[in-house]
Short mmCIF file of C-alpha atoms in Angstrom, two decimals:
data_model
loop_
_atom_site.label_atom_id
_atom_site.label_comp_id
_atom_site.label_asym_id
_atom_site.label_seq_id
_atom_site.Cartn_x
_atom_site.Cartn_y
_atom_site.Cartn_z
CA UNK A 1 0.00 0.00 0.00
CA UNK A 2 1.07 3.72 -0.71
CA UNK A 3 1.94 5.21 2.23
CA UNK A 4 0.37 8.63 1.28
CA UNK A 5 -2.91 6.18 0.92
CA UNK A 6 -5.62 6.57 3.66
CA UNK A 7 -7.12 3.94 5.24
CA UNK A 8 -10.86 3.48 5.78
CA UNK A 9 -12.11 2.61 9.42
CA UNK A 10 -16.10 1.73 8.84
CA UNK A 11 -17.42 1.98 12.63
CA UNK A 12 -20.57 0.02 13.14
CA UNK A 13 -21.52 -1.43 16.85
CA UNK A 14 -18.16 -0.83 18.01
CA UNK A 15 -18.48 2.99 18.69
CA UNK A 16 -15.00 2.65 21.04
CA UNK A 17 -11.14 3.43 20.47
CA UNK A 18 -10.18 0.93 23.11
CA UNK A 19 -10.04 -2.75 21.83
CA UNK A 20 -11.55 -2.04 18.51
CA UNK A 21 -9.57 -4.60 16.52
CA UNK A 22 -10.24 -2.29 13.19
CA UNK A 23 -9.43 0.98 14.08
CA UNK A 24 -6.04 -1.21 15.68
CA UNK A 25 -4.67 -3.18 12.63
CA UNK A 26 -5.61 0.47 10.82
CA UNK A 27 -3.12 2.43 12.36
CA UNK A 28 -0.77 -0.57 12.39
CA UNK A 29 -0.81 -0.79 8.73
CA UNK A 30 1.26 2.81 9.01
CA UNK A 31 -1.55 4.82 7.17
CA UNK A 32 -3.67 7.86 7.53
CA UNK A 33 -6.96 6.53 8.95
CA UNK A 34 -9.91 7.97 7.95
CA UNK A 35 -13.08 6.86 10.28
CA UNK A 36 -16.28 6.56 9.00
CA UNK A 37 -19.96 5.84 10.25
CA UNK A 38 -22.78 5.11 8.01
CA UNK A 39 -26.28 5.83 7.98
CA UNK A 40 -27.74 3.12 5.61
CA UNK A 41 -31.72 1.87 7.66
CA UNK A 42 -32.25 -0.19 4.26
CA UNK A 43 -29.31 -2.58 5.56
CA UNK A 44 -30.73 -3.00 8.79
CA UNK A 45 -33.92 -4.62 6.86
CA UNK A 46 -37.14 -4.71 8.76
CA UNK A 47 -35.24 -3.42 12.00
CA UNK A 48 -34.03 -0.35 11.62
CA UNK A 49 -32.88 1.40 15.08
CA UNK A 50 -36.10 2.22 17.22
CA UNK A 51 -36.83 5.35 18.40
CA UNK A 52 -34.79 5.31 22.02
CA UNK A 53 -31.86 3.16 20.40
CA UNK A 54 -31.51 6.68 18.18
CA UNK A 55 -31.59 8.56 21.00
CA UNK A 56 -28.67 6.54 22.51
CA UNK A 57 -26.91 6.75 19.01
CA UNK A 58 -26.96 10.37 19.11
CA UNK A 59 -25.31 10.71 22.43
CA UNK A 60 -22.77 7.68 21.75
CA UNK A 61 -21.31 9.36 17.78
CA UNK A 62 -21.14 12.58 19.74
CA UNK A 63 -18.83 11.31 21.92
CA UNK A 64 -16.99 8.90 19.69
CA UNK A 65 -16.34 12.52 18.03
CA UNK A 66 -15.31 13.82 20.68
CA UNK A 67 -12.88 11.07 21.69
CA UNK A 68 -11.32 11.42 17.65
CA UNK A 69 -10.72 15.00 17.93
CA UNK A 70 -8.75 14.79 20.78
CA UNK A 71 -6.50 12.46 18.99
CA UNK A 72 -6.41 14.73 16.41
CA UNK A 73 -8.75 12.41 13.92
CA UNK A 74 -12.70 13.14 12.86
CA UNK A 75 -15.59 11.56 12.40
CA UNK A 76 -17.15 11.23 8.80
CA UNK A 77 -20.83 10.89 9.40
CA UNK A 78 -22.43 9.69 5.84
CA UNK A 79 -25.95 8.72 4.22
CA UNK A 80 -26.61 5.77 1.73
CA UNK A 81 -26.20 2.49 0.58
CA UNK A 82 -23.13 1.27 2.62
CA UNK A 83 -21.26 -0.12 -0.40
CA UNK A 84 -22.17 3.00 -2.76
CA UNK A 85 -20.81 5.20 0.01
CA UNK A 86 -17.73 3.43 0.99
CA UNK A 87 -16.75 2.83 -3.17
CA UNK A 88 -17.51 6.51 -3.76
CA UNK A 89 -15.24 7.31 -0.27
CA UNK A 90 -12.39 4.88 -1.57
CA UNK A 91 -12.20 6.89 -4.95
CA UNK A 92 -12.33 10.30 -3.28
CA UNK A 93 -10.23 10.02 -0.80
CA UNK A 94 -7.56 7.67 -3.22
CA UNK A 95 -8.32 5.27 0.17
CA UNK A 96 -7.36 1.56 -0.70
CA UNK A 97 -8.38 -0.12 1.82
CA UNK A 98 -11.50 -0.28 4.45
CA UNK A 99 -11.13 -2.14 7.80
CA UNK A 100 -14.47 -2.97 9.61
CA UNK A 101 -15.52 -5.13 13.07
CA UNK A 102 -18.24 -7.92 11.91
CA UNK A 103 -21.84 -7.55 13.12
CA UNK A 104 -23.75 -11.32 12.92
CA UNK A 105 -26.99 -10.67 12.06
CA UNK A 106 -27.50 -12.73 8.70
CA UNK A 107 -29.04 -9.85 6.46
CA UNK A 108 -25.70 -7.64 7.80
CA UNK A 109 -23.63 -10.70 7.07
CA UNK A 110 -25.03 -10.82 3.41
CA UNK A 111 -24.30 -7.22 2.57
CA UNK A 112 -20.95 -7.14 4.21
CA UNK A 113 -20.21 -10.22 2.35
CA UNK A 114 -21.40 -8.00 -0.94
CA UNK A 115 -19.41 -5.11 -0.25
CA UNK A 116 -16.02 -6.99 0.68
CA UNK A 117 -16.88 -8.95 -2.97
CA UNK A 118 -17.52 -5.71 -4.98
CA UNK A 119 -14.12 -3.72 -3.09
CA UNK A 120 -11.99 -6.67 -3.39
CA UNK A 121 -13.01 -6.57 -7.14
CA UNK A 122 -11.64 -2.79 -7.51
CA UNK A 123 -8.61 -4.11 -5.89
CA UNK A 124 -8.82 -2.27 -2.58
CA UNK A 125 -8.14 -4.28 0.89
CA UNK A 126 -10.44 -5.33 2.80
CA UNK A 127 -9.98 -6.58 6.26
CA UNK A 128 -13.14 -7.95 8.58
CA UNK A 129 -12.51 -8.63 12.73
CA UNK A 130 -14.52 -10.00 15.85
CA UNK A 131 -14.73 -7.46 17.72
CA UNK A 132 -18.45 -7.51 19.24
CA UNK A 133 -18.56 -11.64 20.50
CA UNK A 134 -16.39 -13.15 22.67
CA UNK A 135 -16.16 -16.70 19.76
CA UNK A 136 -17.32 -15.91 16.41
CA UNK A 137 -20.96 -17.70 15.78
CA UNK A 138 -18.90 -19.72 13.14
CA UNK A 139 -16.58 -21.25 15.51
CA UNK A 140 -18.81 -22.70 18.24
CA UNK A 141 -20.84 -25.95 17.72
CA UNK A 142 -21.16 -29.00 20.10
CA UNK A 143 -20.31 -32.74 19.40
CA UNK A 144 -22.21 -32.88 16.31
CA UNK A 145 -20.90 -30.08 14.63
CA UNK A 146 -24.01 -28.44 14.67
CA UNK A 147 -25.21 -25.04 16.20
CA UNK A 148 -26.23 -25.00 19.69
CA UNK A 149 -30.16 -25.51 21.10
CA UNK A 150 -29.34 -25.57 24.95
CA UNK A 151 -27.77 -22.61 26.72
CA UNK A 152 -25.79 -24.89 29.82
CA UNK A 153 -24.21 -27.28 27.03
CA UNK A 154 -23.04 -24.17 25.40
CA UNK A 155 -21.94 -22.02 28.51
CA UNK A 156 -19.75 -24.91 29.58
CA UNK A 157 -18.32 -25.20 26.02
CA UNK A 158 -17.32 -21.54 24.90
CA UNK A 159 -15.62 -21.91 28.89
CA UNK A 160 -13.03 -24.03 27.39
CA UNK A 161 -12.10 -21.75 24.49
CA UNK A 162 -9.69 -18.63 25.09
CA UNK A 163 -11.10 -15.54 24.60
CA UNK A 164 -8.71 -12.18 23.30
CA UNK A 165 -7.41 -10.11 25.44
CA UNK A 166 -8.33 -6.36 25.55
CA UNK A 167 -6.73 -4.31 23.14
CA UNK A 168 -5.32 -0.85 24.43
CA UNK A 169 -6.70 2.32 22.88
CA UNK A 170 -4.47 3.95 20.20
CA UNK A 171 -2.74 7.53 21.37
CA UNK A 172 -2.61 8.93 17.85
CA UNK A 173 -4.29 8.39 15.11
CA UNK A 174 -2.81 9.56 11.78
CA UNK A 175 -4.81 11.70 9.99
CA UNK A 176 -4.86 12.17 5.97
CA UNK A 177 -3.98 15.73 4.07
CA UNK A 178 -7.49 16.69 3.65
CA UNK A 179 -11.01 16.08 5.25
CA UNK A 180 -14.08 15.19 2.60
CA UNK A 181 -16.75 16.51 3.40
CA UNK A 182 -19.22 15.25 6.01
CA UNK A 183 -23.10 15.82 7.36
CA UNK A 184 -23.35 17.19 11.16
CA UNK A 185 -24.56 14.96 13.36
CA UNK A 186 -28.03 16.86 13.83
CA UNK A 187 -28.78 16.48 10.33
CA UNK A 188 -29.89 12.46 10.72
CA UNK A 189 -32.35 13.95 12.75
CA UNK A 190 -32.25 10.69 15.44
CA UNK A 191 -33.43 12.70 18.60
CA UNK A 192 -36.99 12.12 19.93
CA UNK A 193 -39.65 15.25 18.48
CA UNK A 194 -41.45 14.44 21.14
CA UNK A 195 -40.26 14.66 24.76
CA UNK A 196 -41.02 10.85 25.88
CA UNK A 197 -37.06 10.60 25.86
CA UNK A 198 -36.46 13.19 28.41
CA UNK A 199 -35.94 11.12 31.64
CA UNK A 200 -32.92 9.39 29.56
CA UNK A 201 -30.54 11.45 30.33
CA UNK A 202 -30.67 11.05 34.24
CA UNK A 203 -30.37 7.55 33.81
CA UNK A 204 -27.57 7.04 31.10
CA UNK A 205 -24.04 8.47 29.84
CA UNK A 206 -24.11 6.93 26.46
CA UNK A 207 -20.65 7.11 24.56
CA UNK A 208 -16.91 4.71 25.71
CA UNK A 209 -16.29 7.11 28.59
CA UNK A 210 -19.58 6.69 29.89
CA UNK A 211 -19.29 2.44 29.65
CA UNK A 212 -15.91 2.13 31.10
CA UNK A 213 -17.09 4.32 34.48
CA UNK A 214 -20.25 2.05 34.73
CA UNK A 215 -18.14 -1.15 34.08
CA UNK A 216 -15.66 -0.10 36.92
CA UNK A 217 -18.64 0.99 39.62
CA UNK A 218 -20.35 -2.27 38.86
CA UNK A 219 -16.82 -4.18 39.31
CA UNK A 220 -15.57 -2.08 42.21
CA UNK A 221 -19.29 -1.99 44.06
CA UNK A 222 -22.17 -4.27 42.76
CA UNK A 223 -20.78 -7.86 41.46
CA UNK A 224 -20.19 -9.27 43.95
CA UNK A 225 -23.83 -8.86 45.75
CA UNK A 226 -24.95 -10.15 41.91
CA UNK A 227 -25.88 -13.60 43.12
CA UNK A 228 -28.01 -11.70 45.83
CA UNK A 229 -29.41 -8.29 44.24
CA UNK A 230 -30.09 -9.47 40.71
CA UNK A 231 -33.70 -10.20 41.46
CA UNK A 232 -34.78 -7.01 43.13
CA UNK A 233 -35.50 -4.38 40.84
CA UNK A 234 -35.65 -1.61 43.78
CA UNK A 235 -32.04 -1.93 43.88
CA UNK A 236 -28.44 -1.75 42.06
CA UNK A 237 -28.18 -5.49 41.80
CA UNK A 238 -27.15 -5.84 38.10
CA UNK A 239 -24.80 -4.20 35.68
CA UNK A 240 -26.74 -2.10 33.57
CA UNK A 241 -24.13 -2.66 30.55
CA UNK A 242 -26.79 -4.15 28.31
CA UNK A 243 -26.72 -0.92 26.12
CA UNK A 244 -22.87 0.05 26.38
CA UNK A 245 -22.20 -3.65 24.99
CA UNK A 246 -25.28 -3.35 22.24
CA UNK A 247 -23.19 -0.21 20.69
CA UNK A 248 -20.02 -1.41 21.32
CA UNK A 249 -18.90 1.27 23.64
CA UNK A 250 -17.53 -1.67 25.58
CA UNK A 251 -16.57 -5.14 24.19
CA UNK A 252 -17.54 -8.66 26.12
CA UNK A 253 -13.86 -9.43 26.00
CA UNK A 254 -13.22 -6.11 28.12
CA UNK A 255 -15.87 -7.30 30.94
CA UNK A 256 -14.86 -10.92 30.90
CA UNK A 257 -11.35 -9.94 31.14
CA UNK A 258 -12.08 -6.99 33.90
CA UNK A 259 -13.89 -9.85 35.98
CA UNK A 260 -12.47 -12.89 38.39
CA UNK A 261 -13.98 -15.78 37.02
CA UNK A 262 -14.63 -17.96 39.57
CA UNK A 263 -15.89 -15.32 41.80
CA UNK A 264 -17.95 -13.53 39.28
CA UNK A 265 -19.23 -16.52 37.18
CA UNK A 266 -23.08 -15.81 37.86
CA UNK A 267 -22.45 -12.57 36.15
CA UNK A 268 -20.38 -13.99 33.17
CA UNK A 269 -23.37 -16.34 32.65
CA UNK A 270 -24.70 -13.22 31.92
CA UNK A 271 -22.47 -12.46 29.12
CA UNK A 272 -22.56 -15.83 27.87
CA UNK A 273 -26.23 -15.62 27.65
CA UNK A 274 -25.66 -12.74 24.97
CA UNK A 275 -23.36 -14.70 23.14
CA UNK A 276 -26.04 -17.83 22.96
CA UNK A 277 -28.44 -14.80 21.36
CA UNK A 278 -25.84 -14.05 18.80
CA UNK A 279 -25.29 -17.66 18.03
CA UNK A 280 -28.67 -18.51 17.93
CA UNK A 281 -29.80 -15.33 15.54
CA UNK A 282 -26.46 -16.30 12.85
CA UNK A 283 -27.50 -20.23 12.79
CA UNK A 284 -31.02 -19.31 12.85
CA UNK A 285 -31.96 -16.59 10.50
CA UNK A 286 -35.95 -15.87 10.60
CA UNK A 287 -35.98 -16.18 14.15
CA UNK A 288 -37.20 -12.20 14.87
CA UNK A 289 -40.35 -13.19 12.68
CA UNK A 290 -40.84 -16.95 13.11
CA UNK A 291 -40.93 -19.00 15.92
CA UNK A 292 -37.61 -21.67 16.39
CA UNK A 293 -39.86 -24.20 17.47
CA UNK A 294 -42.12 -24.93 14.41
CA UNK A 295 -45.44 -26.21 16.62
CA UNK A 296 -45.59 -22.37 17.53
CA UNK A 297 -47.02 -21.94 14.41
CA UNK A 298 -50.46 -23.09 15.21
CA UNK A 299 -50.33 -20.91 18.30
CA UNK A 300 -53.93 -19.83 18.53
CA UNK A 301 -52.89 -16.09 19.49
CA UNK A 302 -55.80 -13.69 20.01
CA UNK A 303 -54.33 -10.31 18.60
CA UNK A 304 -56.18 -7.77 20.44
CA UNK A 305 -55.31 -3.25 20.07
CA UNK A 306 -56.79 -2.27 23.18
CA UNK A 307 -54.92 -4.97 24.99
CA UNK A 308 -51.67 -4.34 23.49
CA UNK A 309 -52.13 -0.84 23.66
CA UNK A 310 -52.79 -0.99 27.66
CA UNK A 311 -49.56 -3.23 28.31
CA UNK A 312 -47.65 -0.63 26.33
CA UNK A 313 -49.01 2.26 28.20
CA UNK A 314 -48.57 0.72 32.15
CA UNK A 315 -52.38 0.66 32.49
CA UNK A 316 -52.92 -3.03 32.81
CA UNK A 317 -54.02 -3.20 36.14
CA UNK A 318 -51.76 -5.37 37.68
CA UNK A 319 -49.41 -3.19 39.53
CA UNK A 320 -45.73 -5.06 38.88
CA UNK A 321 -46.77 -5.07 35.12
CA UNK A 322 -47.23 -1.60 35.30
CA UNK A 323 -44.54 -0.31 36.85
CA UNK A 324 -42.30 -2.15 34.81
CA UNK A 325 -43.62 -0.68 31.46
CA UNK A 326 -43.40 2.70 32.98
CA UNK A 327 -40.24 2.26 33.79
CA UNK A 328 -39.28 1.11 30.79
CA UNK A 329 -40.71 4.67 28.77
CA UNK A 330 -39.50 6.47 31.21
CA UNK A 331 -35.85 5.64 31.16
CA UNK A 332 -36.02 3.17 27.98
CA UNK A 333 -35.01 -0.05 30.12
CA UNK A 334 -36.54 -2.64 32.28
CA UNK A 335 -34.52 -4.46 35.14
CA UNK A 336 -34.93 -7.94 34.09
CA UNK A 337 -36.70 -10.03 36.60
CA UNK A 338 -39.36 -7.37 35.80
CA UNK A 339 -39.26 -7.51 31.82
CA UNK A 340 -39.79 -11.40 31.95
CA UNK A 341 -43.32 -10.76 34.37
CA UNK A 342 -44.27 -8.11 32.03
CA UNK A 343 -43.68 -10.07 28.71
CA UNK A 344 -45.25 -13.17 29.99
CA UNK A 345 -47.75 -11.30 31.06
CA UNK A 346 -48.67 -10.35 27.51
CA UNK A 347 -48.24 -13.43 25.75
CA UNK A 348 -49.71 -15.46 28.30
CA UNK A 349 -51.84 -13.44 30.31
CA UNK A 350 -53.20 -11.57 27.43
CA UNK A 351 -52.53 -13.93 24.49
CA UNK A 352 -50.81 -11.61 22.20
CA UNK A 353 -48.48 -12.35 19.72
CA UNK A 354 -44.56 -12.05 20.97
CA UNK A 355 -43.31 -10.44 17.77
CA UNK A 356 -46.04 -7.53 19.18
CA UNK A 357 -44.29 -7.14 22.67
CA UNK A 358 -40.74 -7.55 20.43
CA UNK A 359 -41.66 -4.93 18.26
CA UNK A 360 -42.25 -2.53 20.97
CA UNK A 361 -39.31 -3.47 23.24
CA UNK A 362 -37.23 -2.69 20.03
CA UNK A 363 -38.95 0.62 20.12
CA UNK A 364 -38.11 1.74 23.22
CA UNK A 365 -35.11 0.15 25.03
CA UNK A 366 -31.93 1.57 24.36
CA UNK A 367 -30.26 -1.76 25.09
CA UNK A 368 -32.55 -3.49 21.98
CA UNK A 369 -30.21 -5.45 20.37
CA UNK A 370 -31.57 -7.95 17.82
CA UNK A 371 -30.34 -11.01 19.06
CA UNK A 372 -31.45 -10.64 22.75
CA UNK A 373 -34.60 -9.09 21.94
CA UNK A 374 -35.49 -12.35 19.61
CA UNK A 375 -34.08 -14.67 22.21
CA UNK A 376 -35.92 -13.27 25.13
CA UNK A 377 -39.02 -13.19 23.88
CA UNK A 378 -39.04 -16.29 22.49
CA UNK A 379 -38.09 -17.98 26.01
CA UNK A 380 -40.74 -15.94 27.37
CA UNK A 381 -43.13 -17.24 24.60
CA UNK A 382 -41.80 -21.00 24.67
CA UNK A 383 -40.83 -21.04 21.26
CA UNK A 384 -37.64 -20.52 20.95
CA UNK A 385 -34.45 -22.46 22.53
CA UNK A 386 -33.95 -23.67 25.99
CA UNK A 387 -37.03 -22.20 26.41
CA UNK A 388 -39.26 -21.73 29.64
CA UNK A 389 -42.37 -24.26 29.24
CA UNK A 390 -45.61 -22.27 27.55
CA UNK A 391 -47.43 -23.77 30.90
CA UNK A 392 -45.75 -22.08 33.38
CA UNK A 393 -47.07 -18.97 33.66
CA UNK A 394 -46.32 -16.38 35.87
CA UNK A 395 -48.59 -15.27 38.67
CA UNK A 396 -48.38 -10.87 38.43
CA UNK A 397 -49.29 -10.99 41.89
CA UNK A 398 -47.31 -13.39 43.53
CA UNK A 399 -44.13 -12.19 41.57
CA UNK A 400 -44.97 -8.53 42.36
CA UNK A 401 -44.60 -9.73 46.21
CA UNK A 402 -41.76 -11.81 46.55
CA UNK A 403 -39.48 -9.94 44.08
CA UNK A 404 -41.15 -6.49 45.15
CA UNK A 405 -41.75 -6.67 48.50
CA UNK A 406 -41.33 -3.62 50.18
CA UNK A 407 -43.20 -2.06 47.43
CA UNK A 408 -40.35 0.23 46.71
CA UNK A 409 -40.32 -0.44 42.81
CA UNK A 410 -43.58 -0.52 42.41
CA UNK A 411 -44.51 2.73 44.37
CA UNK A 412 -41.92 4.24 42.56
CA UNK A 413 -43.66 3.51 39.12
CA UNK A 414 -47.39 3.80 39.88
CA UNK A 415 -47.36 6.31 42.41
CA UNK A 416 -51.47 6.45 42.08
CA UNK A 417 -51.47 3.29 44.59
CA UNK A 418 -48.42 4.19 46.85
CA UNK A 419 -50.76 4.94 49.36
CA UNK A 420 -52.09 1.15 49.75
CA UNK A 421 -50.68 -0.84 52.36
CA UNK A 422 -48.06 -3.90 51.14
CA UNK A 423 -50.95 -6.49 51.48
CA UNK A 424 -53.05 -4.85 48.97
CA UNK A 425 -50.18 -3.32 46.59
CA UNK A 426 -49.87 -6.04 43.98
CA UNK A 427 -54.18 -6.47 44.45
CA UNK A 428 -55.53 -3.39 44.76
CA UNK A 429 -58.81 -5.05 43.65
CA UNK A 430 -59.21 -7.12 47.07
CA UNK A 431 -58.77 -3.91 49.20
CA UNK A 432 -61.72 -2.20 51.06
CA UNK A 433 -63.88 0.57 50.02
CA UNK A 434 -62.34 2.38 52.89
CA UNK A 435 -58.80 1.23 52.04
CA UNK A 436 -59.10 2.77 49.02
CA UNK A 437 -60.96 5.99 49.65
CA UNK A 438 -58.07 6.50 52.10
CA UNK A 439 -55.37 5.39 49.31
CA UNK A 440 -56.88 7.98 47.30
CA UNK A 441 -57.68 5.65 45.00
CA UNK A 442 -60.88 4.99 42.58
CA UNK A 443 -60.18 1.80 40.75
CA UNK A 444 -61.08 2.33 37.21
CA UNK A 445 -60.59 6.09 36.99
CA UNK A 446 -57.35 7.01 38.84
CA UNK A 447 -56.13 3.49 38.52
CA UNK A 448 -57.51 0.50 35.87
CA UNK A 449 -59.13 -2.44 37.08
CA UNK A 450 -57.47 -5.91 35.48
CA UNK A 451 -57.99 -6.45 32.05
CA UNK A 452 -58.44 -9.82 32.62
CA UNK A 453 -58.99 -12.07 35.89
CA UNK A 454 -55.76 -13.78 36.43
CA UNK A 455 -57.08 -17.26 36.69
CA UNK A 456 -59.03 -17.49 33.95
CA UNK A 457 -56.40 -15.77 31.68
CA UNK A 458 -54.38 -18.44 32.94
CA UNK A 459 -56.96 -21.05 31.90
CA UNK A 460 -57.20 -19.69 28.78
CA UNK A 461 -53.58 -19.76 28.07
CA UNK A 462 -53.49 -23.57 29.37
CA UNK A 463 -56.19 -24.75 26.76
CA UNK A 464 -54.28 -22.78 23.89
CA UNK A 465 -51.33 -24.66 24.52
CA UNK A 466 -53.14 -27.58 24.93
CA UNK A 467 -54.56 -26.64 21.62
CA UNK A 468 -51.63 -25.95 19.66
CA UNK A 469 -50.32 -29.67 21.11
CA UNK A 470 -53.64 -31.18 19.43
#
């Protein structure tokens, strides 16, 4: 390669200067580097970014920018087809080559595979890297040499397999003789017109700065009470890295490598768990449409507006549902004990499709990442892989008090009931007249009745099953 040549870095989900295997083996090859990001929804297919993951996006290329500048670099921000843009780049610019860290999902592996094809063919160098998985989808199968069905088989195999060590963040980054030209950030217009997104900001610090102080306050403070605190959604029990790693502001092999492992392995599982999405989601392509168990099918679902529209909202009646769905458009995340009552909930409780609740979790969690989003709902659901059993069926009540049982979570969150006393929290239904008249509360105007009755919604789910089974 000319020397006077720039190089292309194509930033993706890896918006970090700290083990990014790209933007490394760029300034290794002795270039200028030239770093690029992309806006191109038609690659993403039917899932382009949801509303709070371009909120989160904003925040993170701002400071990705930032971070560039002060290593006297820039970031190109860019519109179009991926491949037009890049070839159209690579000319301007006299770049030849682009470097780039993989993403799995299949309809980003087919394009990728397309534009490496078609810039290979002009005789520029390409160069791919792992830098978002801890194995490559490609390199982990069991026994049979087949993909992976069962999480625990797979946790104890990737266990045995070494894992890269954290590469350390570049302190100059050389730049080329002249800039092109690039769009400001505002112009992709990806922040919220409305101002449901304004309670983000108290909540997050999206960008690599931001992940590597959560990372080391959940290391230094909160791991190892994991095991204890993970289930209680009142308190810091869990990491809270979910969108950090899903943008690639911090890379799994920086946690797993930051953590001890026999000491932390409860949390690792954790991380494994993401990698088992990832794997499943490469090996099993339809999988954000279709069910991986085929029976699911004939699932007799009962689509129903004013239902979904109710679970969206927080207005379901059941208290832990609620506040779990207000908490998630309120600060665009869930803690996770709560988003697997509130998604059974709705495809068990209320019998509505799971590719309805996936839709809207991809709307409005800044952590939605394809894989987990598929995965998760599909264990919820029963349909998918290692999968909870469709019959058992969370109780909203019972959950709400033994995960919940102060009421601080809940209180927080539906602050129309806080007045009730903990026996009545998760059932305000069952208190007295005078209870609520005291609470403040008139059930059905300040605060919704149930939408359904819990044990016959649980009946109902029951015969489905036994339904889709005959």
């Amino acid at each position: 390669m000319s020397e006077q040549a720039p190089v292309i870095v194509w930033f993706r989900r890896d918006l970090r200067l700290a083990d990014n295997p790209a933007l490394e083996h760029a300034c290794e090859s002795g270039q200028a580097v030239l770093p690029v990001y992309i806006f191109d929804d038609e690659a993403e297919g039917a899932w382009p970014d949801g509303g709070a993951s371009k909120w989160w996006l904003y925040y993170s290329l701002k400071s990705l920018r930032k971070d560039l500048e002060e290593l006297g670099s820039r970031l190109l921000l860019l519109e179009g087809k991926s491949g037009d843009v890049l070839t159209g780049l690579c000319k301007s610019t006299q770049a030849n080559g682009v470097f780039w860290n993989r993403r799995y999902e299949p309809s980003i592996v087919a394009r990728d595979t397309e534009i490496k094809k078609t810039l290979a063919d002009q005789g520029l160098l390409t160069r791919s890297f792992n830098g978002s998985l801890l194995q490559s989808p490609l390199s982990v199968t069991n026994k049979s040499g087949t993909p992976f069905k069962v999480f625990t088989p797979f946790w104890k195999h990737i266990q045995k397999l070494s894992t890269r060590k954290p590469i350390a963040k570049s302190q100059q980054l050389h730049a080329p003789g002249a800039w092109p030209r690039t769009e400001s950030l505002d112009y992709f217009g990806l922040l919220p017109k409305r101002d449901w997104a304004d309670g983000f900001a108290k909540e997050w610090t999206p960008g690599e700065r931001g992940g590597q102080v959560a990372l080391s306050v959940f290391r230094d403070k909160y791991v190892g009470k994991y095991s204890d605190l993970r289930d209680t959604p009142s308190v810091r029990g869990v990491s809270r890295l979910s969108p950090h790693l899903h943008f690639g502001e911090l890379s799994p092999n920086q946690i797993w490598h930051a953590m001890d492992r026999e000491k932390n392995e409860p949390y690792l599982r954790q991380i494994a768990w993401r990698e088992f999405g990832h794997h499943l989601l490469y090996h099993y392509s339809d999988t954000p449409e279709k069910p991986l168990r085929p029976e699911f099918k004939k699932f007799p679902w009962r689509p129903d507006k004013r239902h979904l529209k109710a679970w969206q909202m927080g207005q379901t009646g059941y208290p832990i549902v609620d506040a779990g769905m207000r908490e998630l458009w309120h600060t665009g995340w869930m803690h996770n004990r709560v988003r697997m009552i509130a998604s059974s909930f709705l495809v068990k409780h209320l019998l509505q499709p799971w590719q309805a609740g996936a839709e809207w979790f991809w709307d409005t969690l800044v952590d939605a990442d394809l894989a987990n989003n598929t995965m998760g709902w599909q264990w919820v659901a029963g349909c998918g892989a290692d999968a909870a059993p469709y019959f058992r069926i969370f109780n909203p009540i019972t959950q709400g008090e033994r995960f919940d049982g102060d009421g601080e979570y809940t209180r927080k969150w539906v602050p129309e009931i806080a007045g009730l006393p903990d026996k009545y929290l998760f059932k305000p239904w069952e208190a007295t007249a005078e209870l609520l008249e005291e609470a403040g509360i008139d059930l059905g105007n300040t605060y919704p009745k149930p939408i359904v009755d819990h044990p016959e919604a649980r009946q109902l789910a029951l015969d489905a099953y036994a339904d889709m089974r005959s």
